[in-house]
mmCIF file of C-alpha atoms in Angstrom:
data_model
loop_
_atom_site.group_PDB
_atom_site.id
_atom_site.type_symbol
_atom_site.label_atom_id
_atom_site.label_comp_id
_atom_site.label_asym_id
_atom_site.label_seq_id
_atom_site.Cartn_x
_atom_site.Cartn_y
_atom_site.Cartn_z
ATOM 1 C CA UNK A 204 80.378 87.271 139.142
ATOM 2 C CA UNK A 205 77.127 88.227 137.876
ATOM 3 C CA UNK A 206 77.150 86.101 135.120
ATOM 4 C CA UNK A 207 78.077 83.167 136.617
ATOM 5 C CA UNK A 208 75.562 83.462 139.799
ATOM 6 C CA UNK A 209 72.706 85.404 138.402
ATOM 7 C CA UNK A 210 72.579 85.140 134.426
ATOM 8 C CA UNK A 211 73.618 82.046 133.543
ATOM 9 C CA UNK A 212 71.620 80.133 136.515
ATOM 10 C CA UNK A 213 68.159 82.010 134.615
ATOM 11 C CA UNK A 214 69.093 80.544 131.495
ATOM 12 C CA UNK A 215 69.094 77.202 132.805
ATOM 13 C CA UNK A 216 65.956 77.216 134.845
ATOM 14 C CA UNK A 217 64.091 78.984 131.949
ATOM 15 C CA UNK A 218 65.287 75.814 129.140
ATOM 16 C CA UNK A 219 64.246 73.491 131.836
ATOM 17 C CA UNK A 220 60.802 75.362 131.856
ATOM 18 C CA UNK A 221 61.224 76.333 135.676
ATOM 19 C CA UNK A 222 60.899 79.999 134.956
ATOM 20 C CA UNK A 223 57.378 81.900 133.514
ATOM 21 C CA UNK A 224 56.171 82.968 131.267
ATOM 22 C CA UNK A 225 57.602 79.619 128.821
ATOM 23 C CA UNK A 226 58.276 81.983 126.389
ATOM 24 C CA UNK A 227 61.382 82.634 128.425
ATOM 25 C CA UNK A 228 62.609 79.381 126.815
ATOM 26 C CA UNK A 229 62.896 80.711 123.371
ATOM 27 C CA UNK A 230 65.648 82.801 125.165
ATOM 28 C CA UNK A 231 67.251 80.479 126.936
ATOM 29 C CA UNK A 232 67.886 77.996 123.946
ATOM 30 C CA UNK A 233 68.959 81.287 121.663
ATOM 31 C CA UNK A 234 71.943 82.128 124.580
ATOM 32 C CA UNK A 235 72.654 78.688 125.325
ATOM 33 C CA UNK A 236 73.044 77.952 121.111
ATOM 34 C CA UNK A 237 74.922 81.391 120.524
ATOM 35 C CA UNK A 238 77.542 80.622 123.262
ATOM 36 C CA UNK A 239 77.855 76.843 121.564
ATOM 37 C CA UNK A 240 78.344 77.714 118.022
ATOM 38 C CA UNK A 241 80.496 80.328 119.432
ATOM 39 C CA UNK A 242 83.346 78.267 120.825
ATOM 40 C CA UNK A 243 83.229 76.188 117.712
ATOM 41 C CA UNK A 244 83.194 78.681 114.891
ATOM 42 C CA UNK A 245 86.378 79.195 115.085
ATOM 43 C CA UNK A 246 90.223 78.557 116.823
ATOM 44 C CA UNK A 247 90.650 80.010 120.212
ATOM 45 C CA UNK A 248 91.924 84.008 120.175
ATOM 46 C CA UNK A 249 93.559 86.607 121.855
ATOM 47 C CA UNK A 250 90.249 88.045 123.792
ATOM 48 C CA UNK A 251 88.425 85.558 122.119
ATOM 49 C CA UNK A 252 86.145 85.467 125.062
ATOM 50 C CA UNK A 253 84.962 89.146 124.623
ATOM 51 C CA UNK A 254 82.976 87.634 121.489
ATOM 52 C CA UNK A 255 80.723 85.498 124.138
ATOM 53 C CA UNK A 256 79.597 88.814 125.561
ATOM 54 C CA UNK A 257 77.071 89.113 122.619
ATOM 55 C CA UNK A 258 75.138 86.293 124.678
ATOM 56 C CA UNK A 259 74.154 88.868 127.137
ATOM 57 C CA UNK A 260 71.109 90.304 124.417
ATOM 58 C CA UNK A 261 69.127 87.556 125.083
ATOM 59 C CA UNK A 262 70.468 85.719 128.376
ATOM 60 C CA UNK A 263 69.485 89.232 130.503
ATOM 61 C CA UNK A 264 66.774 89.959 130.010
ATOM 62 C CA UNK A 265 65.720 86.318 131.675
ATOM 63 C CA UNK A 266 66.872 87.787 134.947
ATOM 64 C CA UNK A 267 63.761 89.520 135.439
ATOM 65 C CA UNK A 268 61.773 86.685 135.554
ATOM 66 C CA UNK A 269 64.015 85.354 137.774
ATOM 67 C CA UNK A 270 64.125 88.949 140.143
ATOM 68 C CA UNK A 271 59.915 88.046 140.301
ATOM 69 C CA UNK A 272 60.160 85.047 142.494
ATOM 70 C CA UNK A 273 59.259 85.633 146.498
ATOM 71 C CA UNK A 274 60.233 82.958 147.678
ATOM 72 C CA UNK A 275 62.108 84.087 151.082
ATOM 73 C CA UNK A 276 65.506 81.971 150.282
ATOM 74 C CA UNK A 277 65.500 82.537 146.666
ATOM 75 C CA UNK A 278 65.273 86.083 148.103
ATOM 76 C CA UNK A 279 68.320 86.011 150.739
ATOM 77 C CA UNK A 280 70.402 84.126 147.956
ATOM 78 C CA UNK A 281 69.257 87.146 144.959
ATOM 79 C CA UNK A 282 70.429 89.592 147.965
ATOM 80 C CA UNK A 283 73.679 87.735 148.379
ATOM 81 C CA UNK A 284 74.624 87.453 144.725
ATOM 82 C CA UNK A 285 73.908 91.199 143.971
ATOM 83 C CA UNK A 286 75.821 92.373 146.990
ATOM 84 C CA UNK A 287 78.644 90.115 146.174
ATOM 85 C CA UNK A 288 78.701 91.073 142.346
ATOM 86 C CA UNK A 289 78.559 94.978 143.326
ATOM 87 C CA UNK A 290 81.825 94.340 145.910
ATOM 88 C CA UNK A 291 83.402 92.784 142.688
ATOM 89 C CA UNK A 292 82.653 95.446 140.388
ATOM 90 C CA UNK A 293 84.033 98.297 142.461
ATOM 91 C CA UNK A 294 86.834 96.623 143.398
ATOM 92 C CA UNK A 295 87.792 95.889 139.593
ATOM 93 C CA UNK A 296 86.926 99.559 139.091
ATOM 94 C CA UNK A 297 89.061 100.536 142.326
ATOM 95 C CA UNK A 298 92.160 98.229 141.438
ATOM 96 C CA UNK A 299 92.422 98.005 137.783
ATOM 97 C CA UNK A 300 95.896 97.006 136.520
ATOM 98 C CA UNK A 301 97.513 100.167 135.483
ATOM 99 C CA UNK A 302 94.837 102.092 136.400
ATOM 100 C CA UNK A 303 94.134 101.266 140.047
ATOM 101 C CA UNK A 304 92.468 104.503 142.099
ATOM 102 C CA UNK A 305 94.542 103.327 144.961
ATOM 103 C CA UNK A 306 98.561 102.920 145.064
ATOM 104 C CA UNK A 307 98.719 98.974 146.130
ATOM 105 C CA UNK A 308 101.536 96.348 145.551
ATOM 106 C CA UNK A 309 101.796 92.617 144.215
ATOM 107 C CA UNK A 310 103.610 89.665 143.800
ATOM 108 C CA UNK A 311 101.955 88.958 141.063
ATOM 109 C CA UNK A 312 103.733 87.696 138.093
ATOM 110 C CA UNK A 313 101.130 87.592 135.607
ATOM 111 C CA UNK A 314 101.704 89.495 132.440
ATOM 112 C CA UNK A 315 104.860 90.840 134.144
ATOM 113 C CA UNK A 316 106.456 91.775 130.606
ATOM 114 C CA UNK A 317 103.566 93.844 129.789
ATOM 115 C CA UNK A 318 102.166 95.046 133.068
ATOM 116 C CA UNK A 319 104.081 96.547 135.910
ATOM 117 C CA UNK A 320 102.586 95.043 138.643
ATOM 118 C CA UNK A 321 105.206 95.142 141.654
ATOM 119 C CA UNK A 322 104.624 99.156 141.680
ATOM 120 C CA UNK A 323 100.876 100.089 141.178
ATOM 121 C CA UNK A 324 100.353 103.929 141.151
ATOM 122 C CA UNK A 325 97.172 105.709 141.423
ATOM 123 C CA UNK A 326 96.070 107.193 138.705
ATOM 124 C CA UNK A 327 95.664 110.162 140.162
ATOM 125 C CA UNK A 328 98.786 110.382 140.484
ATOM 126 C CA UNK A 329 100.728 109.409 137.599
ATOM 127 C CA UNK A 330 101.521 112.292 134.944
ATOM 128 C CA UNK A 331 100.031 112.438 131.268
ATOM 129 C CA UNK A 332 102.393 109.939 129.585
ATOM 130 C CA UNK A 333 102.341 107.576 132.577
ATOM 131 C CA UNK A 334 98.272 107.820 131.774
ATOM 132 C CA UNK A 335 98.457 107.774 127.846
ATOM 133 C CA UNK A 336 101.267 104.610 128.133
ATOM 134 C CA UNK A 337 99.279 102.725 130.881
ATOM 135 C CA UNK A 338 98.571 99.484 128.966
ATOM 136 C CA UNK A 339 101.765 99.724 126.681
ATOM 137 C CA UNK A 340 104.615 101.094 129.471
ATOM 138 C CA UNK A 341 107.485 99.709 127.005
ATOM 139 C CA UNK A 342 106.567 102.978 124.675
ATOM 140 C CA UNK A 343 106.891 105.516 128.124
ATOM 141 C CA UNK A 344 110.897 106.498 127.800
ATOM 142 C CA UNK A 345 110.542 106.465 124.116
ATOM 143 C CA UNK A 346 107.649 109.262 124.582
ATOM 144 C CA UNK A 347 109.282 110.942 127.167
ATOM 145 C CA UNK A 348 112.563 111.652 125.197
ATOM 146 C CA UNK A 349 109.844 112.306 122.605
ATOM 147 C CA UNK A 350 108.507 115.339 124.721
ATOM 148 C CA UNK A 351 112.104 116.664 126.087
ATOM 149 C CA UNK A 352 113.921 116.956 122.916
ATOM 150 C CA UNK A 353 111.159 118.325 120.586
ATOM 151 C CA UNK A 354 109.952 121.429 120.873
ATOM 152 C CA UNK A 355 106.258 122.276 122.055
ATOM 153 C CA UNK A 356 105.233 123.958 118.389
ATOM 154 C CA UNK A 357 107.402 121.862 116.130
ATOM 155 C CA UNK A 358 105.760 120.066 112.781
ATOM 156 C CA UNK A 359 106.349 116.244 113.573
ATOM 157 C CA UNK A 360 106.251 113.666 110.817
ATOM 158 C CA UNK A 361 106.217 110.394 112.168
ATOM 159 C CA UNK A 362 106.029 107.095 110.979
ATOM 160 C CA UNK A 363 105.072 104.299 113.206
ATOM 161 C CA UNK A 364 103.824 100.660 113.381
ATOM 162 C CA UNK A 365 100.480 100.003 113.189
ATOM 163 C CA UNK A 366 99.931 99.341 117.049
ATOM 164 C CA UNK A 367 101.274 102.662 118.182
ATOM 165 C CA UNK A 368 99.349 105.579 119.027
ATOM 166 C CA UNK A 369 100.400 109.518 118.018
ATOM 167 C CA UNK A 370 98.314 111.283 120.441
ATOM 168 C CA UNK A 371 100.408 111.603 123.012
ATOM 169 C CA UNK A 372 102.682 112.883 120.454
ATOM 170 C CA UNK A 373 100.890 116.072 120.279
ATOM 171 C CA UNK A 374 101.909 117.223 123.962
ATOM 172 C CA UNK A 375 100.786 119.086 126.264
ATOM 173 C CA UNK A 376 97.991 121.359 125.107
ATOM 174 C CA UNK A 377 98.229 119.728 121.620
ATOM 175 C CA UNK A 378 100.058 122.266 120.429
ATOM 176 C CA UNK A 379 102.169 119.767 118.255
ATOM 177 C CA UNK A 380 101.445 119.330 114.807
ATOM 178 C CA UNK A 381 101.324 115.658 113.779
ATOM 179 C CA UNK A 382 101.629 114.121 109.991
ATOM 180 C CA UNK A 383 101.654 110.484 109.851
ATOM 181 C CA UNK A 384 103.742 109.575 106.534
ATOM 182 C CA UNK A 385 102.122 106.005 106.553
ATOM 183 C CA UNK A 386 99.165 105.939 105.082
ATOM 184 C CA UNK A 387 96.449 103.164 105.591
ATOM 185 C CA UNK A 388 95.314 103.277 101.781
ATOM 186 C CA UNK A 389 98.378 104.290 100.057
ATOM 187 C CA UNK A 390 101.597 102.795 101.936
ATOM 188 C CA UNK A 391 104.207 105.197 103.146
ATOM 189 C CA UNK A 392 104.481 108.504 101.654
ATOM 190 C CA UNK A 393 107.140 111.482 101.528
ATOM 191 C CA UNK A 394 108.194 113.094 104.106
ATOM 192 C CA UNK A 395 106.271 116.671 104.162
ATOM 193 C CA UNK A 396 108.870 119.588 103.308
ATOM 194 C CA UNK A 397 106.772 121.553 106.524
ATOM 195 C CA UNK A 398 107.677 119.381 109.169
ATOM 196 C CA UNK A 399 111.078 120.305 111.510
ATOM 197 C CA UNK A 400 111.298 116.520 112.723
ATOM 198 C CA UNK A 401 110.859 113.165 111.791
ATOM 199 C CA UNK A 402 109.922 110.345 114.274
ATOM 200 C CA UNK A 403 109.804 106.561 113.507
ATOM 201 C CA UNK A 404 109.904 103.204 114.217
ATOM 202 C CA UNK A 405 112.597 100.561 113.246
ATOM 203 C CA UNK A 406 109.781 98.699 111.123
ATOM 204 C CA UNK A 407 109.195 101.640 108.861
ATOM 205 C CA UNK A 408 110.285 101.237 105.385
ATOM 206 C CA UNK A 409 112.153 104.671 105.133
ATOM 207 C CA UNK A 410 114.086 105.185 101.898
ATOM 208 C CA UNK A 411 116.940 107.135 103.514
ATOM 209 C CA UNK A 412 120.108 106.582 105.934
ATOM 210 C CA UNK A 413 119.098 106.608 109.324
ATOM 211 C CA UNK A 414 122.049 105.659 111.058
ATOM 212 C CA UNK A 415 122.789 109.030 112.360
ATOM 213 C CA UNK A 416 119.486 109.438 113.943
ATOM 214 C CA UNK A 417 118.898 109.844 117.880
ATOM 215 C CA UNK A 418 117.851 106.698 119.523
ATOM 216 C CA UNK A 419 114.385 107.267 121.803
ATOM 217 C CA UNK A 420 114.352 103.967 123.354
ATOM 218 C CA UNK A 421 112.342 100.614 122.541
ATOM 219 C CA UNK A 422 112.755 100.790 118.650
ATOM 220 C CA UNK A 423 111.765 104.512 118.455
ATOM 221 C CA UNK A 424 114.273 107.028 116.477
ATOM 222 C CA UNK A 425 113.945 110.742 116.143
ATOM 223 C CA UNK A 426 115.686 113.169 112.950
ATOM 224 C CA UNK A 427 115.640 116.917 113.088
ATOM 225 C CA UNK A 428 114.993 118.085 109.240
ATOM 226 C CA UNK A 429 115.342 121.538 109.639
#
């Protein structure tokens, strides 16, 4: 909201020389360029926008100027726009998807495969791997199996795709120890004769027969070694 009814509004009035000092307009050009060559350096992204953020280096500090003028209505408007852009902060702060402070409901069906949006729980109320799988809930059965069938001080080797997390692997009070077999440098690498369990995915190039392994859930499969 800010951005749009504060920030970008000072950019403008400082190219068209409406805002002192001038100098302001060196600024103005540099945000106004950066956000250009921006959009057309490259095909549009997955959170592509987040790149356009960079802008707000030079484009901010504008405001200021801007803040400066006493004109009574440019006044009541500054007033409205923060007060408005503070509502809209807290709120995305209050209700953020997956990690809303307050329980709500929607009929929303946004995103629906990734986000559970019917059902919002407070965060405050959901229990570590509810937290830890917020933004990825197709991983939550998967690490709650995980937790039940492995024992709090076991030596866990896992091997897992390169979007997955092992943190919440380690458990409650970390007491888990974790060795990742797929190494970033060197590719996957043997098993470690220390560890009592073995959990991967069903992208993991494992050299062995896996077909009498537990199924977690999602493509998640657990051995016990020893």
């Amino acid at each position: 909201v800010l951005g749009f009814t504060l920030v970008w509004p000072s950019v403008f009035l400082a190219a068209f020389g409406l805002l002192r000092p001038r100098g302001l307009r060196i600024l103005a050009f540099a945000a106004i360029m950066f956000v250009l060559l921006q959009a057309y350096s490259g095909p549009l992204v997955c959170c592509h926008g987040r790149f356009f953020i960079s802008a707000a280096v030079v484009a901010a500090p504008i405001v200021g100027a801007l803040l400066r003028w006493r004109h009574k209505s440019v006044r009541a408007i500054l007033i409205l726009v923060v007060l408005v852009g503070c509502i809209s902060a807290l709120s995305a702060v209050a209700f953020r998807i997956n990690g809303s402070i307050f329980a709500f409901g929607s009929e929303m069906s946004v995103h629906r495969s990734v986000f559970d949006l019917d059902n919002q729980k407070s965060v405050f109320s959901m229990d570590s791997i509810e937290r830890l799988t917020a933004n990825n809930p197709s991983l939550r059965d998967a690490m709650r199996r995980f937790d039940e069938l492995v024992p709090s001080s076991a030596v866990v080797a896992a091997c897992l795709g390169p979007d997955v997390y092992e943190y919440p692997l380690f458990g409650e009070g970390l007491t888990r120890t974790i060795i990742p077999v797929n190494s970033f440098l060197n590719g996957i690498q043997a098993v470690p004769s220390a560890a009592n369990y073995l959990v991967y995915s069903a992208d993991c190039p494992l050299d062995m027969d896996t077909s009498s392994d537990l199924f977690l859930g999602k493509d998640w499969y657990l051995r016990q070694l020893h």
